[in-house]
């Protein structure tokens, strides 16, 4: 330090001058007024577009009730809207590939959450507190040679 600080007032002035502002999140929409995001879970990848509408959800050109027949999976997809108090206000169009139905539902939920933050940046804190913006990085462990599965050994027999 070139100059020495003699009082606490000088220290507080130095601190306020050096502190950068928090990053400002801006609205990101395309020319059709849609927000786009990619969601991932296990091996599934979902491309999600949201736009203001009546709350219609389309997955791979099918209704959500047809594609995700289990009510638990549909509830997972609706979670970001219910936490943000935006149920029935956005239409969702998504394409999802890879993995099974559970992973695909998680990927769609992640994509919807990210797209909501792009459309309404003020919802970011609510969705982040709920854990919807964090990518769940748990994936299936690969099988190792000399093992029956990833970790299970073959049955041992003495004779």
XYZ file of N, CA and C in Angstrom:
477
model
N 0.838 -1.180 0.000
C 0.000 0.000 0.000
C 0.881 1.240 0.000
N 0.607 2.148 -0.870
C 1.427 3.350 -0.988
C 1.162 4.309 0.165
N -0.089 4.415 0.592
C -0.428 5.344 1.679
C -0.946 4.552 2.865
N -0.704 5.028 4.029
C -1.183 4.343 5.229
C -2.503 4.957 5.677
N -3.330 4.135 6.325
C -4.647 4.570 6.782
C -4.551 4.873 8.271
N -4.979 6.099 8.672
C -4.883 6.517 10.065
C -6.172 6.318 10.853
N -7.357 6.268 10.189
C -8.620 6.176 10.925
C -9.550 5.159 10.276
N -10.606 4.811 11.025
C -11.593 3.866 10.502
C -12.423 4.478 9.379
N -12.595 5.793 9.406
C -13.352 6.454 8.330
C -12.666 6.258 6.990
N -11.354 6.376 6.991
C -10.602 6.175 5.751
C -10.730 4.726 5.265
N -10.782 3.788 6.210
C -10.923 2.383 5.849
C -12.273 2.110 5.204
N -13.351 2.685 5.760
C -14.685 2.471 5.184
C -14.799 3.106 3.801
N -14.158 4.241 3.597
C -14.171 4.875 2.274
C -13.431 4.009 1.260
N -12.338 3.412 1.697
C -11.562 2.549 0.813
C -12.362 1.310 0.422
N -13.085 0.737 1.378
C -13.857 -0.473 1.124
C -15.003 -0.214 0.152
N -15.730 0.886 0.320
C -16.859 1.176 -0.568
C -16.388 1.500 -1.973
N -15.210 2.060 -2.111
C -14.706 2.392 -3.439
C -14.288 1.135 -4.195
N -13.819 0.096 -3.491
C -13.290 -1.083 -4.154
C -14.339 -2.160 -4.417
N -15.481 -2.133 -3.713
C -16.482 -3.198 -3.841
C -17.229 -3.082 -5.171
N -17.210 -4.142 -5.999
C -17.962 -4.092 -7.257
C -19.450 -4.351 -7.006
N -20.270 -3.868 -7.902
C -21.709 -4.098 -7.788
C -22.036 -5.550 -8.120
N -23.144 -6.043 -7.558
C -23.610 -7.394 -7.869
C -24.026 -7.439 -9.340
N -23.842 -8.589 -10.005
C -24.205 -8.654 -11.427
C -25.717 -8.463 -11.617
N -26.073 -7.657 -12.585
C -27.480 -7.406 -12.897
C -27.932 -8.411 -13.945
N -29.027 -9.103 -13.650
C -29.569 -10.065 -14.598
C -30.618 -9.366 -15.447
N -30.491 -9.523 -16.748
C -31.403 -8.867 -17.673
C -32.307 -9.889 -18.332
N -33.432 -9.401 -18.842
C -34.393 -10.252 -19.531
C -33.805 -10.695 -20.869
N -33.840 -12.011 -21.133
C -33.305 -12.563 -22.376
C -34.424 -13.255 -23.125
N -34.950 -12.615 -24.157
C -36.005 -13.211 -24.979
C -35.639 -13.048 -26.446
N -36.199 -13.937 -27.298
C -35.942 -13.851 -28.724
C -36.988 -12.946 -29.393
N -36.976 -12.902 -30.708
C -37.881 -11.998 -31.423
C -39.347 -12.426 -31.340
N -39.606 -13.674 -30.907
C -40.973 -14.144 -30.726
C -41.433 -14.007 -29.274
N -40.678 -13.282 -28.442
C -40.965 -13.067 -27.022
C -40.971 -14.383 -26.245
N -40.017 -15.260 -26.582
C -39.863 -16.531 -25.867
C -38.512 -16.533 -25.165
N -38.466 -17.181 -24.010
C -37.196 -17.388 -23.310
C -36.785 -18.833 -23.528
N -35.505 -19.057 -23.819
C -34.989 -20.392 -24.102
C -33.973 -20.787 -23.046
N -34.011 -22.056 -22.637
C -33.000 -22.578 -21.714
C -32.833 -24.072 -21.952
N -31.673 -24.567 -21.564
C -31.380 -25.990 -21.649
C -31.311 -26.558 -20.246
N -32.059 -27.629 -20.009
C -32.032 -28.288 -18.712
C -31.435 -29.672 -18.840
N -30.718 -30.111 -17.802
C -30.081 -31.421 -17.846
C -30.295 -32.156 -16.530
N -30.414 -33.488 -16.639
C -30.528 -34.351 -15.463
C -30.159 -35.762 -15.911
N -29.237 -36.409 -15.217
C -28.714 -37.723 -15.593
C -28.258 -37.677 -17.054
N -28.812 -38.518 -17.923
C -28.429 -38.493 -19.343
C -29.415 -37.713 -20.202
N -30.420 -37.123 -19.590
C -31.466 -36.427 -20.342
C -31.104 -34.951 -20.551
N -31.423 -34.451 -21.735
C -31.211 -33.045 -22.077
C -32.526 -32.499 -22.621
N -32.983 -31.385 -22.040
C -34.248 -30.785 -22.471
C -33.991 -29.378 -22.992
N -34.544 -29.098 -24.163
C -34.521 -27.733 -24.706
C -35.902 -27.149 -24.457
N -35.967 -26.022 -23.737
C -37.243 -25.492 -23.256
C -37.424 -24.058 -23.730
N -38.603 -23.772 -24.284
C -39.003 -22.419 -24.631
C -40.257 -22.094 -23.823
N -40.285 -20.925 -23.179
C -41.510 -20.492 -22.495
C -41.934 -19.146 -23.066
N -43.241 -18.943 -23.103
C -43.807 -17.665 -23.544
C -45.101 -17.441 -22.780
N -45.533 -16.201 -22.632
C -46.799 -15.949 -21.920
C -47.946 -16.659 -22.615
N -48.822 -17.266 -21.819
C -49.934 -18.012 -22.397
C -50.859 -18.550 -21.331
N -51.587 -19.611 -21.683
C -52.624 -20.164 -20.811
C -52.125 -21.302 -19.934
N -50.850 -21.648 -20.000
C -50.327 -22.724 -19.167
C -50.262 -24.063 -19.863
N -50.258 -24.074 -21.184
C -50.201 -25.321 -21.947
C -48.751 -25.814 -22.011
N -48.543 -27.094 -21.683
C -47.200 -27.683 -21.693
C -47.153 -28.757 -22.775
N -46.211 -28.629 -23.713
C -46.038 -29.575 -24.802
C -44.632 -30.162 -24.726
N -44.551 -31.494 -24.713
C -43.263 -32.183 -24.651
C -43.143 -33.071 -25.884
N -42.132 -32.831 -26.699
C -41.908 -33.603 -27.938
C -43.183 -33.684 -28.778
N -43.841 -32.571 -28.989
C -45.067 -32.428 -29.797
C -46.249 -33.200 -29.224
N -46.199 -33.582 -27.948
C -47.316 -34.259 -27.293
C -47.708 -33.507 -26.036
N -48.941 -33.684 -25.617
C -49.385 -33.078 -24.367
C -48.618 -33.678 -23.198
N -48.440 -32.908 -22.145
C -47.668 -33.375 -20.997
C -48.355 -34.564 -20.318
N -49.697 -34.620 -20.351
C -50.423 -35.738 -19.745
C -50.174 -37.037 -20.493
N -49.924 -36.942 -21.796
C -49.660 -38.133 -22.600
C -48.210 -38.573 -22.440
N -47.282 -37.610 -22.496
C -45.860 -37.961 -22.447
C -45.443 -38.415 -21.051
N -45.801 -37.632 -20.029
C -45.507 -37.998 -18.647
C -46.803 -38.462 -17.999
N -47.077 -39.766 -18.078
C -48.349 -40.309 -17.595
C -48.412 -40.347 -16.070
N -47.269 -40.496 -15.388
C -47.285 -40.565 -13.928
C -47.497 -39.177 -13.340
N -48.404 -39.053 -12.373
C -48.677 -37.730 -11.777
C -47.466 -37.122 -11.074
N -46.567 -37.956 -10.554
C -45.380 -37.437 -9.856
C -44.486 -36.668 -10.825
N -44.353 -37.168 -12.044
C -43.510 -36.498 -13.033
C -44.129 -35.174 -13.467
N -45.456 -35.144 -13.627
C -46.130 -33.886 -13.981
C -46.007 -32.875 -12.844
N -46.065 -33.372 -11.590
C -45.913 -32.475 -10.445
C -44.503 -31.862 -10.432
N -43.494 -32.667 -10.788
C -42.118 -32.150 -10.854
C -42.011 -30.999 -11.851
N -42.680 -31.144 -12.977
C -42.606 -30.122 -14.019
C -43.310 -28.842 -13.580
N -44.380 -28.969 -12.792
C -45.137 -27.795 -12.337
C -44.489 -27.076 -11.153
N -43.518 -27.704 -10.477
C -42.927 -27.128 -9.273
C -42.363 -25.714 -9.464
N -41.574 -25.422 -10.502
C -41.044 -24.056 -10.628
C -42.145 -22.999 -10.734
N -43.242 -23.328 -11.422
C -44.337 -22.367 -11.555
C -45.041 -22.143 -10.223
N -45.253 -23.210 -9.451
C -45.958 -23.054 -8.177
C -45.108 -22.309 -7.160
N -43.793 -22.556 -7.145
C -42.910 -21.843 -6.214
C -42.846 -20.358 -6.574
N -42.829 -20.054 -7.863
C -42.755 -18.659 -8.308
C -44.130 -17.999 -8.406
N -45.199 -18.728 -8.056
C -46.576 -18.216 -8.134
C -46.909 -17.751 -9.554
N -46.571 -18.589 -10.552
C -46.849 -18.264 -11.955
C -47.608 -19.400 -12.647
N -48.384 -20.165 -11.906
C -49.112 -21.300 -12.487
C -50.130 -20.810 -13.511
N -50.123 -21.443 -14.681
C -51.083 -21.113 -15.730
C -50.801 -19.825 -16.457
N -49.616 -19.243 -16.311
C -49.316 -17.974 -16.974
C -48.378 -18.118 -18.165
N -47.744 -19.290 -18.308
C -46.780 -19.483 -19.386
C -47.076 -20.763 -20.146
N -46.904 -20.692 -21.466
C -46.936 -21.883 -22.298
C -45.506 -22.415 -22.402
N -45.371 -23.733 -22.339
C -44.062 -24.367 -22.384
C -44.014 -25.303 -23.581
N -42.982 -25.153 -24.392
C -42.727 -26.063 -25.502
C -41.323 -26.601 -25.285
N -41.187 -27.937 -25.218
C -39.851 -28.478 -24.981
C -39.644 -29.751 -25.782
N -38.383 -29.975 -26.120
C -37.957 -31.227 -26.717
C -36.955 -31.844 -25.756
N -37.120 -33.116 -25.481
C -36.263 -33.788 -24.510
C -35.787 -35.101 -25.106
N -34.523 -35.423 -24.860
C -33.933 -36.652 -25.406
C -32.975 -37.243 -24.389
N -32.824 -38.546 -24.445
C -31.864 -39.239 -23.598
C -32.439 -39.605 -22.247
N -31.897 -40.663 -21.649
C -32.299 -41.064 -20.311
C -33.692 -41.662 -20.262
N -34.200 -41.807 -19.058
C -35.543 -42.340 -18.850
C -36.517 -41.229 -18.517
N -37.739 -41.601 -18.191
C -38.769 -40.600 -17.936
C -38.460 -39.743 -16.721
N -37.924 -40.338 -15.662
C -37.617 -39.571 -14.457
C -36.538 -38.527 -14.726
N -35.484 -38.926 -15.416
C -34.432 -37.979 -15.767
C -34.925 -36.906 -16.722
N -35.808 -37.287 -17.642
C -36.348 -36.308 -18.577
C -37.214 -35.284 -17.863
N -38.022 -35.734 -16.896
C -38.844 -34.797 -16.133
C -37.961 -33.841 -15.334
N -36.881 -34.347 -14.764
C -35.953 -33.483 -14.045
C -35.275 -32.485 -14.965
N -34.949 -32.909 -16.183
C -34.328 -32.007 -17.150
C -35.296 -30.915 -17.585
N -36.555 -31.282 -17.785
C -37.565 -30.282 -18.166
C -37.753 -29.280 -17.029
N -37.793 -29.765 -15.785
C -37.938 -28.864 -14.629
C -36.765 -27.889 -14.545
N -35.551 -28.395 -14.755
C -34.372 -27.539 -14.730
C -34.434 -26.492 -15.844
N -34.841 -26.914 -17.046
C -34.947 -25.983 -18.166
C -36.015 -24.926 -17.953
N -37.162 -25.319 -17.402
C -38.235 -24.356 -17.126
C -37.759 -23.327 -16.106
N -37.053 -23.778 -15.086
C -36.562 -22.866 -14.052
C -35.591 -21.848 -14.639
N -34.665 -22.324 -15.464
C -33.708 -21.404 -16.079
C -34.403 -20.433 -17.023
N -35.365 -20.930 -17.806
C -36.080 -20.064 -18.746
C -36.905 -19.015 -17.996
N -37.483 -19.389 -16.851
C -38.220 -18.412 -16.042
C -37.307 -17.295 -15.562
N -36.083 -17.634 -15.183
C -35.158 -16.584 -14.732
C -34.739 -15.685 -15.889
N -34.685 -16.241 -17.112
C -34.370 -15.398 -18.263
C -35.543 -14.481 -18.604
N -36.776 -14.980 -18.430
C -37.950 -14.172 -18.755
C -38.230 -13.141 -17.666
N -38.132 -13.558 -16.393
C -38.343 -12.656 -15.251
C -37.150 -12.781 -14.307
N -36.124 -11.945 -14.465
C -34.918 -12.064 -13.642
C -35.168 -11.909 -12.139
N -36.246 -11.250 -11.741
C -36.514 -11.078 -10.308
C -36.949 -12.377 -9.635
N -37.294 -13.406 -10.414
C -37.662 -14.712 -9.845
C -36.446 -15.559 -9.492
N -35.259 -15.108 -9.855
C -34.049 -15.908 -9.658
C -33.829 -16.299 -8.197
N -34.008 -15.369 -7.280
C -33.747 -15.666 -5.862
C -34.719 -16.710 -5.325
N -35.984 -16.639 -5.732
C -36.984 -17.606 -5.263
C -36.666 -19.002 -5.782
N -36.336 -19.095 -7.077
C -36.044 -20.394 -7.678
C -34.721 -20.961 -7.177
N -33.754 -20.093 -6.936
C -32.461 -20.560 -6.436
C -32.608 -21.084 -5.010
N -33.423 -20.414 -4.206
C -33.657 -20.866 -2.834
C -34.336 -22.228 -2.826
N -35.202 -22.480 -3.796
C -35.868 -23.772 -3.903
C -34.980 -24.863 -4.471
N -33.808 -24.505 -5.013
C -32.870 -25.482 -5.557
C -33.179 -25.906 -6.981
N -33.965 -25.117 -7.699
C -34.360 -25.499 -9.055
C -33.332 -25.097 -10.111
N -32.427 -24.177 -9.790
C -31.457 -23.722 -10.777
C -30.164 -24.531 -10.733
N -30.006 -25.374 -9.718
C -28.801 -26.184 -9.602
C -28.946 -27.442 -10.456
N -27.963 -27.691 -11.281
C -27.972 -28.884 -12.117
C -27.570 -30.069 -11.248
N -28.446 -31.054 -11.143
C -28.156 -32.246 -10.353
C -27.165 -33.093 -11.141
N -25.909 -33.105 -10.714
C -24.837 -33.701 -11.521
C -24.658 -35.189 -11.289
N -25.534 -35.815 -10.505
C -25.380 -37.248 -10.264
C -25.721 -38.039 -11.519
N -24.781 -38.855 -11.959
C -25.001 -39.709 -13.125
C -24.648 -41.139 -12.745
N -25.046 -42.083 -13.574
C -24.796 -43.486 -13.304
C -23.306 -43.766 -13.423
N -22.774 -44.474 -12.439
C -21.355 -44.812 -12.444
C -21.102 -45.908 -13.476
N -19.973 -45.829 -14.150
C -19.696 -46.798 -15.214
C -19.311 -48.154 -14.633
N -19.528 -49.206 -15.423
C -19.169 -50.561 -15.001
C -17.660 -50.741 -15.135
N -17.052 -51.384 -14.129
C -15.616 -51.655 -14.155
C -15.367 -53.115 -14.547
N -14.230 -53.351 -15.171
C -13.885 -54.732 -15.542
C -13.578 -55.524 -14.271
N -13.899 -56.810 -14.296
C -13.696 -57.651 -13.127
C -14.801 -57.526 -12.100
N -15.837 -56.762 -12.407
C -16.967 -56.568 -11.491
C -18.256 -56.921 -12.232
N -19.270 -57.331 -11.458
C -20.556 -57.665 -12.065
C -21.275 -56.393 -12.513
N -21.188 -55.330 -11.676
C -21.778 -54.028 -12.014
C -20.707 -52.978 -11.745
N -21.107 -51.776 -11.370
C -20.114 -50.732 -11.134
C -19.241 -51.061 -9.923
N -19.860 -51.577 -8.856
C -19.107 -51.892 -7.643
C -19.313 -53.315 -7.146
N -20.393 -53.970 -7.535
C -20.699 -55.301 -7.026
C -19.739 -56.324 -7.613
N -19.175 -57.149 -6.734
C -18.275 -58.216 -7.178
C -19.076 -59.472 -7.498
N -18.433 -60.379 -8.232
C -19.052 -61.670 -8.480
C -19.096 -62.458 -7.176
N -20.018 -63.388 -7.055
C -20.147 -64.175 -5.826
C -18.908 -65.021 -5.619
N -18.408 -64.994 -4.383
C -17.207 -65.761 -4.041
C -17.603 -67.155 -3.577
N -16.887 -68.158 -4.092
C -17.110 -69.529 -3.654
C -15.764 -70.151 -3.327
N -15.668 -70.726 -2.133
C -14.383 -71.323 -1.717
C -14.104 -72.610 -2.503
N -15.141 -73.388 -2.834
C -14.951 -74.639 -3.563
C -15.634 -74.589 -4.905
